CSV table of C-alpha atoms in Angstrom, one decimal:
chain,number,residue,atom,x,y,z
A,1,MET,CA,26.9,-21.9,-32.7
A,2,VAL,CA,26.4,-24.6,-30.5
A,3,LYS,CA,23.4,-23.6,-28.8
A,4,ARG,CA,22.1,-23.5,-33.0
A,5,ILE,CA,22.6,-27.0,-34.3
A,6,ALA,CA,21.3,-28.3,-30.5
A,7,LEU,CA,18.0,-27.7,-30.9
A,8,PRO,CA,18.2,-29.5,-34.2
A,9,LEU,CA,20.1,-31.8,-33.7
A,10,ILE,CA,17.9,-32.9,-30.3
A,11,VAL,CA,14.6,-32.6,-32.8
A,12,VAL,CA,16.0,-35.2,-35.7
A,13,LEU,CA,17.1,-37.6,-33.2
A,14,GLY,CA,13.6,-37.6,-31.7
A,15,ILE,CA,12.6,-38.0,-35.2
A,16,LEU,CA,15.0,-40.7,-36.0
A,17,GLY,CA,14.2,-42.9,-32.3
A,18,LEU,CA,10.7,-43.0,-33.2
A,19,PHE,CA,11.3,-44.2,-36.7
A,20,TYR,CA,13.6,-46.7,-35.6
A,21,VAL,CA,10.9,-48.0,-32.4
A,22,GLY,CA,7.5,-47.8,-35.4
A,23,LEU,CA,9.7,-48.8,-38.3
A,24,GLY,CA,10.4,-52.4,-36.0
A,25,LEU,CA,6.5,-52.9,-34.6
A,26,ASP,CA,5.4,-55.3,-36.8
A,27,SER,CA,1.8,-54.1,-38.1
A,28,ARG,CA,0.2,-58.0,-37.8
A,29,GLU,CA,0.8,-58.0,-34.2
A,30,LEU,CA,-2.8,-57.0,-33.6
A,31,PRO,CA,-3.9,-57.1,-29.2
A,32,SER,CA,-6.7,-59.2,-29.6
A,33,PRO,CA,-9.6,-57.4,-27.4
A,34,LEU,CA,-10.0,-61.2,-26.7
A,35,VAL,CA,-7.7,-62.4,-24.5
A,36,GLY,CA,-8.4,-62.3,-20.5
A,37,LYS,CA,-12.5,-63.2,-21.8
A,38,PRO,CA,-13.9,-66.6,-22.0
A,39,ALA,CA,-13.7,-68.4,-24.9
A,40,PRO,CA,-16.8,-66.9,-27.6
A,41,PRO,CA,-19.4,-69.6,-27.5
A,42,PHE,CA,-20.7,-70.9,-30.7
A,43,GLU,CA,-22.4,-74.5,-31.7
A,44,VAL,CA,-21.2,-76.1,-35.4
A,45,PRO,CA,-20.7,-79.5,-36.5
A,46,SER,CA,-17.9,-81.0,-36.9
A,47,LEU,CA,-15.8,-81.9,-39.2
A,48,ASP,CA,-15.4,-85.7,-38.4
A,49,ASP,CA,-19.4,-85.6,-38.4
A,50,PRO,CA,-21.8,-83.4,-40.1
A,51,ASP,CA,-24.0,-85.0,-37.5
A,52,THR,CA,-22.1,-84.2,-34.0
A,53,MET,CA,-22.6,-80.5,-33.1
A,54,VAL,CA,-19.6,-79.1,-31.5
A,55,THR,CA,-19.4,-76.0,-29.0
A,56,GLU,CA,-16.6,-74.1,-27.3
A,57,GLN,CA,-17.4,-76.4,-24.3
A,58,ASP,CA,-16.0,-79.0,-26.0
A,59,PHE,CA,-12.2,-76.8,-26.2
A,60,VAL,CA,-12.7,-76.1,-22.4
A,61,GLY,CA,-10.6,-78.7,-19.6
A,62,GLY,CA,-7.3,-78.6,-18.3
A,63,PRO,CA,-5.5,-75.7,-20.3
A,64,THR,CA,-5.9,-76.6,-23.6
A,65,LEU,CA,-5.1,-74.9,-27.5
A,66,VAL,CA,-7.4,-73.9,-30.4
A,67,ASN,CA,-5.6,-73.9,-33.8
A,68,VAL,CA,-7.2,-72.2,-36.1
A,69,TRP,CA,-6.3,-73.9,-39.8
A,70,ALA,CA,-7.4,-74.5,-43.3
A,71,SER,CA,-5.8,-77.1,-46.2
A,72,TRP,CA,-5.2,-73.7,-48.4
A,73,CYS,CA,-3.2,-72.1,-45.6
A,74,SER,CA,0.7,-72.8,-46.3
A,75,GLY,CA,1.6,-71.1,-42.6
A,76,CYS,CA,-0.7,-74.0,-41.8
A,77,ARG,CA,1.3,-76.6,-43.4
A,78,ALA,CA,4.1,-75.3,-42.4
A,79,GLU,CA,3.3,-74.8,-38.1
A,80,LYS,CA,1.6,-78.7,-38.4
A,81,PRO,CA,4.9,-80.7,-37.6
A,82,TYR,CA,5.1,-78.1,-34.5
A,83,LEU,CA,1.5,-78.6,-33.9
A,84,ILE,CA,2.1,-82.7,-33.8
A,85,GLN,CA,5.2,-82.4,-32.0
A,86,LEU,CA,3.2,-80.6,-29.0
A,87,ALA,CA,0.5,-83.4,-29.1
A,88,ASN,CA,3.1,-86.2,-28.5
A,89,ARG,CA,4.1,-83.8,-25.7
A,90,GLY,CA,0.7,-84.3,-24.1
A,91,VAL,CA,-0.8,-80.6,-25.0
A,92,THR,CA,-4.2,-81.0,-25.4
A,93,ILE,CA,-4.9,-79.4,-29.1
A,94,HIS,CA,-8.2,-78.8,-30.9
A,95,GLY,CA,-8.9,-77.4,-33.8
A,96,ILE,CA,-11.2,-75.3,-35.9
A,97,ASN,CA,-11.2,-75.7,-39.6
A,98,TYR,CA,-11.9,-72.1,-41.3
A,99,ARG,CA,-13.6,-71.5,-44.7
A,100,ASP,CA,-12.5,-75.2,-46.0
A,101,THR,CA,-14.8,-77.7,-46.9
A,102,ARG,CA,-15.0,-81.1,-45.7
A,103,GLU,CA,-13.1,-83.1,-48.5
A,104,ASP,CA,-10.3,-80.9,-48.5
A,105,ALA,CA,-9.9,-80.9,-44.6
A,106,SER,CA,-9.9,-84.6,-44.2
A,107,ASN,CA,-7.4,-84.9,-47.4
A,108,TYR,CA,-4.9,-82.6,-45.2
A,109,LEU,CA,-5.2,-84.4,-42.4
A,110,ARG,CA,-4.9,-87.8,-43.7
A,111,GLN,CA,-1.6,-87.0,-46.1
A,112,SER,CA,-0.2,-84.3,-43.1
A,113,GLY,CA,-1.2,-85.8,-39.8
A,114,ASN,CA,-4.0,-85.5,-37.2
A,115,PRO,CA,-2.8,-83.6,-33.7
A,116,TYR,CA,-6.4,-82.4,-32.8
A,117,HIS,CA,-8.5,-83.6,-30.7
A,118,THR,CA,-11.6,-81.8,-31.4
A,119,ILE,CA,-12.3,-79.5,-34.8
A,120,ALA,CA,-15.3,-77.4,-35.6
A,121,PHE,CA,-16.4,-76.8,-38.6
A,122,ASP,CA,-16.6,-73.5,-40.1
A,123,PRO,CA,-17.3,-73.1,-43.6
A,124,LYS,CA,-18.4,-69.4,-43.8
A,125,GLY,CA,-15.9,-68.0,-40.8
A,126,ASP,CA,-18.5,-67.5,-38.5
A,127,VAL,CA,-16.9,-68.6,-36.1
A,128,GLY,CA,-13.6,-67.6,-37.1
A,129,MET,CA,-15.6,-64.1,-36.5
A,130,ASP,CA,-16.7,-64.5,-33.3
A,131,TRP,CA,-13.4,-65.8,-32.4
A,132,GLY,CA,-11.7,-62.4,-34.2
A,133,VAL,CA,-9.9,-64.7,-36.3
A,134,TYR,CA,-8.2,-62.4,-39.5
A,135,ALA,CA,-6.1,-64.4,-41.2
A,136,THR,CA,-4.8,-68.6,-40.4
A,137,PRO,CA,-3.3,-70.0,-39.1
A,138,GLU,CA,-4.4,-68.6,-35.2
A,139,THR,CA,-3.1,-70.3,-32.0
A,140,TYR,CA,-5.2,-69.2,-28.7
A,141,VAL,CA,-4.0,-70.9,-25.3
A,142,LEU,CA,-7.1,-71.4,-22.9
A,143,ASP,CA,-7.2,-72.0,-19.3
A,144,ALA,CA,-8.7,-74.7,-17.5
A,145,ALA,CA,-12.1,-72.1,-17.2
A,146,GLY,CA,-11.9,-71.6,-20.7
A,147,THR,CA,-10.8,-68.2,-20.7
A,148,ILE,CA,-8.9,-66.9,-23.9
A,149,ARG,CA,-5.0,-66.2,-21.9
A,150,HIS,CA,-2.8,-66.1,-25.5
A,151,LYS,CA,-3.2,-65.5,-29.1
A,152,HIS,CA,-0.9,-66.0,-31.6
A,153,ILE,CA,-1.1,-65.4,-34.9
A,154,GLY,CA,0.9,-66.4,-37.3
A,155,PRO,CA,2.7,-69.9,-37.8
A,156,LEU,CA,4.1,-71.4,-34.6
A,157,ASN,CA,7.5,-72.1,-34.1
A,158,PRO,CA,10.2,-73.4,-32.4
A,159,GLU,CA,11.3,-70.4,-30.8
A,160,VAL,CA,7.1,-69.4,-30.2
A,161,ILE,CA,6.8,-72.7,-28.4
A,162,ARG,CA,9.8,-72.3,-26.9
A,163,GLU,CA,9.7,-68.9,-25.2
A,164,ASP,CA,5.8,-68.7,-24.9
A,165,ILE,CA,3.6,-71.7,-25.2
A,166,LEU,CA,5.0,-74.1,-23.5
A,167,PRO,CA,6.1,-71.7,-20.4
A,168,LEU,CA,2.3,-70.7,-20.7
A,169,VAL,CA,0.6,-74.0,-21.4
A,170,ALA,CA,3.1,-74.7,-17.6
A,171,ARG,CA,1.8,-72.2,-15.4
A,172,LEU,CA,-1.8,-72.9,-16.3
A,173,GLU,CA,-1.4,-76.6,-15.3
A,174,GLU,CA,-0.1,-75.6,-11.8
A,175,GLU,CA,-2.9,-72.7,-11.7
A,176,ALA,CA,-5.7,-75.7,-12.8
B,1,MET,CA,-31.6,-42.0,-88.5
B,2,ASN,CA,-28.1,-41.6,-90.5
B,3,ARG,CA,-26.8,-39.2,-88.0
B,4,HIS,CA,-27.7,-41.5,-85.4
B,5,HIS,CA,-25.8,-44.7,-87.1
B,6,ARG,CA,-23.0,-42.6,-87.3
B,7,ALA,CA,-22.8,-41.4,-83.5
B,8,SER,CA,-23.2,-44.5,-82.8
B,9,PRO,CA,-19.5,-46.0,-81.8
B,10,VAL,CA,-19.1,-42.8,-79.5
B,11,SER,CA,-22.6,-43.0,-77.7
B,12,ALA,CA,-21.8,-46.8,-77.1
B,13,MET,CA,-18.3,-45.7,-75.7
B,14,LEU,CA,-20.2,-43.2,-73.5
B,15,GLY,CA,-23.1,-45.8,-72.6
B,16,ALA,CA,-20.2,-48.5,-71.0
B,17,ALA,CA,-18.3,-45.7,-69.4
B,18,LEU,CA,-21.9,-44.9,-67.6
B,19,ALA,CA,-22.3,-48.0,-67.2
B,20,VAL,CA,-19.1,-48.4,-65.2
B,21,THR,CA,-19.3,-45.6,-63.0
B,22,LEU,CA,-22.8,-46.4,-61.6
B,23,LEU,CA,-21.4,-49.8,-61.0
B,24,LEU,CA,-18.7,-48.0,-58.6
B,25,GLY,CA,-20.7,-45.7,-57.3
B,26,ALA,CA,-23.6,-48.0,-56.4
B,27,GLY,CA,-23.8,-48.4,-52.8
B,28,GLY,CA,-23.4,-52.7,-52.9
B,29,ALA,CA,-20.5,-53.0,-55.1
B,30,GLY,CA,-18.4,-54.1,-52.8
B,31,ALA,CA,-20.7,-56.8,-52.2
B,32,VAL,CA,-21.0,-56.9,-56.4
B,33,ALA,CA,-17.3,-58.7,-56.1
B,34,ILE,CA,-18.7,-61.7,-53.7
B,35,GLY,CA,-21.8,-62.0,-55.1
B,36,GLU,CA,-24.1,-60.9,-53.0
B,37,PRO,CA,-26.1,-58.5,-54.3
B,38,VAL,CA,-27.4,-55.6,-51.6
B,39,GLU,CA,-30.5,-54.7,-51.1
B,40,PHE,CA,-32.7,-53.6,-47.7
B,41,GLU,CA,-35.8,-52.2,-47.1
B,42,SER,CA,-35.7,-49.0,-46.5
B,43,GLU,CA,-33.0,-45.8,-48.1
B,44,ALA,CA,-31.9,-45.4,-44.1
B,45,LYS,CA,-30.5,-49.3,-43.9
B,46,GLU,CA,-28.8,-49.0,-47.5
B,47,ARG,CA,-27.5,-45.5,-46.4
B,48,GLN,CA,-26.1,-47.1,-42.9
B,49,TYR,CA,-24.6,-49.8,-44.6
B,50,SER,CA,-22.8,-48.0,-47.2
B,51,ARG,CA,-21.5,-45.5,-44.9
B,52,LEU,CA,-20.1,-48.4,-42.5
B,53,VAL,CA,-18.5,-50.3,-44.8
B,54,ARG,CA,-16.3,-47.4,-45.6
B,55,GLU,CA,-15.7,-47.0,-41.7
B,56,LEU,CA,-14.1,-50.3,-41.2
B,57,ARG,CA,-11.0,-51.3,-41.6
B,58,CYS,CA,-10.3,-54.7,-42.9
B,59,THR,CA,-7.5,-56.6,-40.6
B,60,VAL,CA,-5.6,-58.6,-43.0
B,61,CYS,CA,-5.2,-56.1,-45.4
B,62,GLN,CA,-4.9,-52.8,-42.9
B,63,SER,CA,-4.8,-50.2,-45.2
B,64,GLU,CA,-8.2,-50.9,-46.9
B,65,THR,CA,-12.0,-50.8,-46.1
B,66,ILE,CA,-13.7,-53.5,-46.1
B,67,TYR,CA,-15.8,-51.5,-48.6
B,68,GLU,CA,-12.8,-52.0,-50.8
B,69,SER,CA,-11.7,-55.2,-49.9
B,70,ASN,CA,-11.7,-58.3,-51.8
B,71,ALA,CA,-10.2,-60.4,-48.7
B,72,PRO,CA,-12.2,-63.1,-48.1
B,73,LEU,CA,-12.6,-61.7,-44.2
B,74,ALA,CA,-13.9,-58.7,-45.6
B,75,ALA,CA,-16.6,-59.8,-48.1
B,76,ASP,CA,-17.4,-62.2,-44.5
B,77,MET,CA,-17.3,-58.7,-42.4
B,78,ARG,CA,-19.7,-57.1,-45.4
B,79,ARG,CA,-21.7,-59.6,-45.0
B,80,ARG,CA,-22.5,-59.6,-41.1
B,81,VAL,CA,-22.6,-55.7,-41.5
B,82,TYR,CA,-25.6,-56.6,-43.8
B,83,GLU,CA,-27.0,-58.7,-41.6
B,84,MET,CA,-27.3,-57.3,-38.5
B,85,THR,CA,-28.1,-53.4,-40.7
B,86,ALA,CA,-31.1,-55.7,-42.4
B,87,GLU,CA,-31.8,-57.0,-39.2
B,88,GLY,CA,-31.7,-53.2,-37.8
B,89,ARG,CA,-29.7,-52.7,-35.4
B,90,SER,CA,-27.9,-49.5,-35.2
B,91,GLU,CA,-24.5,-48.4,-36.4
B,92,GLU,CA,-23.3,-48.1,-32.7
B,93,GLU,CA,-24.2,-52.2,-31.9
B,94,ILE,CA,-22.9,-53.2,-35.1
B,95,ILE,CA,-19.5,-51.5,-34.8
B,96,ASP,CA,-19.2,-52.5,-31.1
B,97,PHE,CA,-19.7,-56.1,-32.4
B,98,LEU,CA,-16.3,-55.3,-34.4
B,99,VAL,CA,-14.5,-53.7,-32.1
B,100,GLN,CA,-15.3,-56.3,-29.2
B,101,ARG,CA,-13.7,-59.3,-31.6
B,102,TYR,CA,-11.0,-57.1,-33.7
B,103,GLY,CA,-10.1,-54.5,-31.5
B,104,ASP,CA,-10.2,-51.0,-32.1
B,105,TYR,CA,-7.8,-51.4,-35.2
B,106,VAL,CA,-11.3,-51.8,-37.0
B,107,ARG,CA,-12.5,-48.8,-36.4
B,108,TYR,CA,-11.0,-46.2,-39.8
B,109,ARG,CA,-11.7,-43.1,-37.4
B,110,PRO,CA,-10.4,-44.0,-33.6
B,111,PRO,CA,-11.7,-43.3,-31.2
B,112,LEU,CA,-11.1,-40.3,-28.7
B,113,GLN,CA,-10.0,-42.2,-25.7
B,114,ALA,CA,-6.8,-42.6,-23.3
B,115,ASN,CA,-4.8,-44.3,-25.3
B,116,THR,CA,-5.9,-42.2,-28.3
B,117,ILE,CA,-5.3,-38.6,-26.6
B,118,LEU,CA,-1.7,-38.7,-28.1
B,119,LEU,CA,-2.8,-39.2,-31.1
B,120,TRP,CA,-5.6,-36.5,-31.6
B,121,THR,CA,-3.6,-34.1,-29.9
B,122,SER,CA,-0.9,-34.2,-31.7
B,123,PRO,CA,-1.0,-32.0,-34.4
B,124,PHE,CA,-2.8,-29.4,-32.1
B,125,LEU,CA,0.5,-30.0,-29.6
B,126,ALA,CA,2.3,-30.0,-33.2
B,127,LEU,CA,0.4,-26.4,-34.2
B,128,VAL,CA,1.7,-24.8,-30.7
B,129,VAL,CA,5.1,-25.8,-30.4
B,130,GLY,CA,5.9,-24.5,-34.3
B,131,GLY,CA,4.1,-21.6,-33.6
B,132,GLY,CA,6.3,-20.9,-30.9
B,133,ILE,CA,9.0,-21.3,-32.4
B,134,TRP,CA,8.0,-19.4,-34.8
B,135,PHE,CA,7.2,-16.4,-33.0
B,136,THR,CA,10.9,-16.7,-30.6
B,137,VAL,CA,12.0,-16.5,-34.5
B,138,VAL,CA,10.6,-13.7,-35.4
B,139,ARG,CA,10.9,-11.6,-32.2
B,140,GLN,CA,15.0,-12.0,-32.7
B,141,ARG,CA,14.8,-11.0,-35.5
B,142,ARG,CA,13.1,-8.1,-34.9
B,143,ALA,CA,15.1,-7.0,-32.5
B,144,LEU,CA,18.6,-7.5,-34.6
B,145,VAL,CA,16.8,-4.8,-36.9
B,146,THR,CA,15.8,-2.5,-34.5
B,147,ARG,CA,18.6,-3.0,-32.1
B,148,ARG,CA,20.4,0.4,-32.9
B,149,GLU,CA,18.6,3.8,-33.4
B,150,LEU,CA,21.4,5.8,-35.9
B,151,THR,CA,21.7,9.0,-34.4
B,152,PRO,CA,20.4,12.5,-35.9
B,153,GLU,CA,23.8,12.4,-37.8
B,154,GLN,CA,24.4,9.2,-39.0
B,155,ARG,CA,21.6,9.5,-41.0
B,156,ASP,CA,22.2,12.7,-42.0
B,157,ALA,CA,25.6,11.0,-43.5
B,158,ILE,CA,23.8,8.3,-45.3
B,159,ARG,CA,21.4,10.5,-47.2
B,160,ARG,CA,24.1,12.9,-48.5
B,161,PHE,CA,26.1,8.9,-49.8
B,162,ARG,CA,22.0,8.4,-51.6
B,163,ASP,CA,21.8,11.4,-53.0
B,164,ASP,CA,25.3,11.8,-54.8
B,165,GLY,CA,24.7,8.7,-55.6
B,166,HIS,CA,22.1,9.6,-57.5
B,167,GLU,CA,23.1,12.7,-58.7
B,168,GLN,CA,26.1,11.1,-60.4
């Protein structure tokens, strides 16, 4: 009798275990193949000035954050206060303005504050594609050599900043 | 003429249905959604494009190909596939380009590699395990049926009982 139910019981428990793990996974958290690779090259005008060109080299120098944002993106609005806090703490943040218009983006920055050092203007999403962006906001952490060390998908929040971003930036500062 | 006239509502409906079918069936339907007509100089390129857009996954919408998806990212990916195809790049080059940026996830047909071995072999493993269980169960049951042979006397007795039943 025990033997009769033992096998089905083990099988069912195994399947339930798989479900428990599988359903707990966030299918949006895709590992980026770009982590560990150098920042993908690009050359586009800056958001502030159409005549100034920005390249990936402008994003390199000490540990930096590269934040992909747009004025139409509500998640970007939500994470904005935390970006401003980070900038005030001395973290260098660059921006890629993704699929936006110059006017909307500038108005948005005027209203909600501008934590960005350099902003690349990418209205057609070409830079976004080279950086493997699929949904704004996304935040990359670059080391001093310009290698992508981490990618966060979705809005930053105090927990992510405390647990992931700040410790990594501190470590990269030591490395540099 | 008169007969034609009377048939016109039906034929108009048929015509509309045909137009919709043609529109949906056309290779460039995905690009229609983003307002970019898709034209290639050769039929081979057109075939490559329509094959690729149906094999690449839209990474935002997750369960749609870029051919079906109306997301802006899918439109960008279609445009990139279109441009690269028009430039004469091969299918592998285009898939590699997107895999480098978005990971294996963009492929609807996962490649056979170390981390997908289980994915590819699990159906066959399930078949082997299930077959094994089936085989043992059948063998056990068969053993139950043929376990004790009846003696000739017992068989006679059974036959007698059965025949009695028939005669009554």
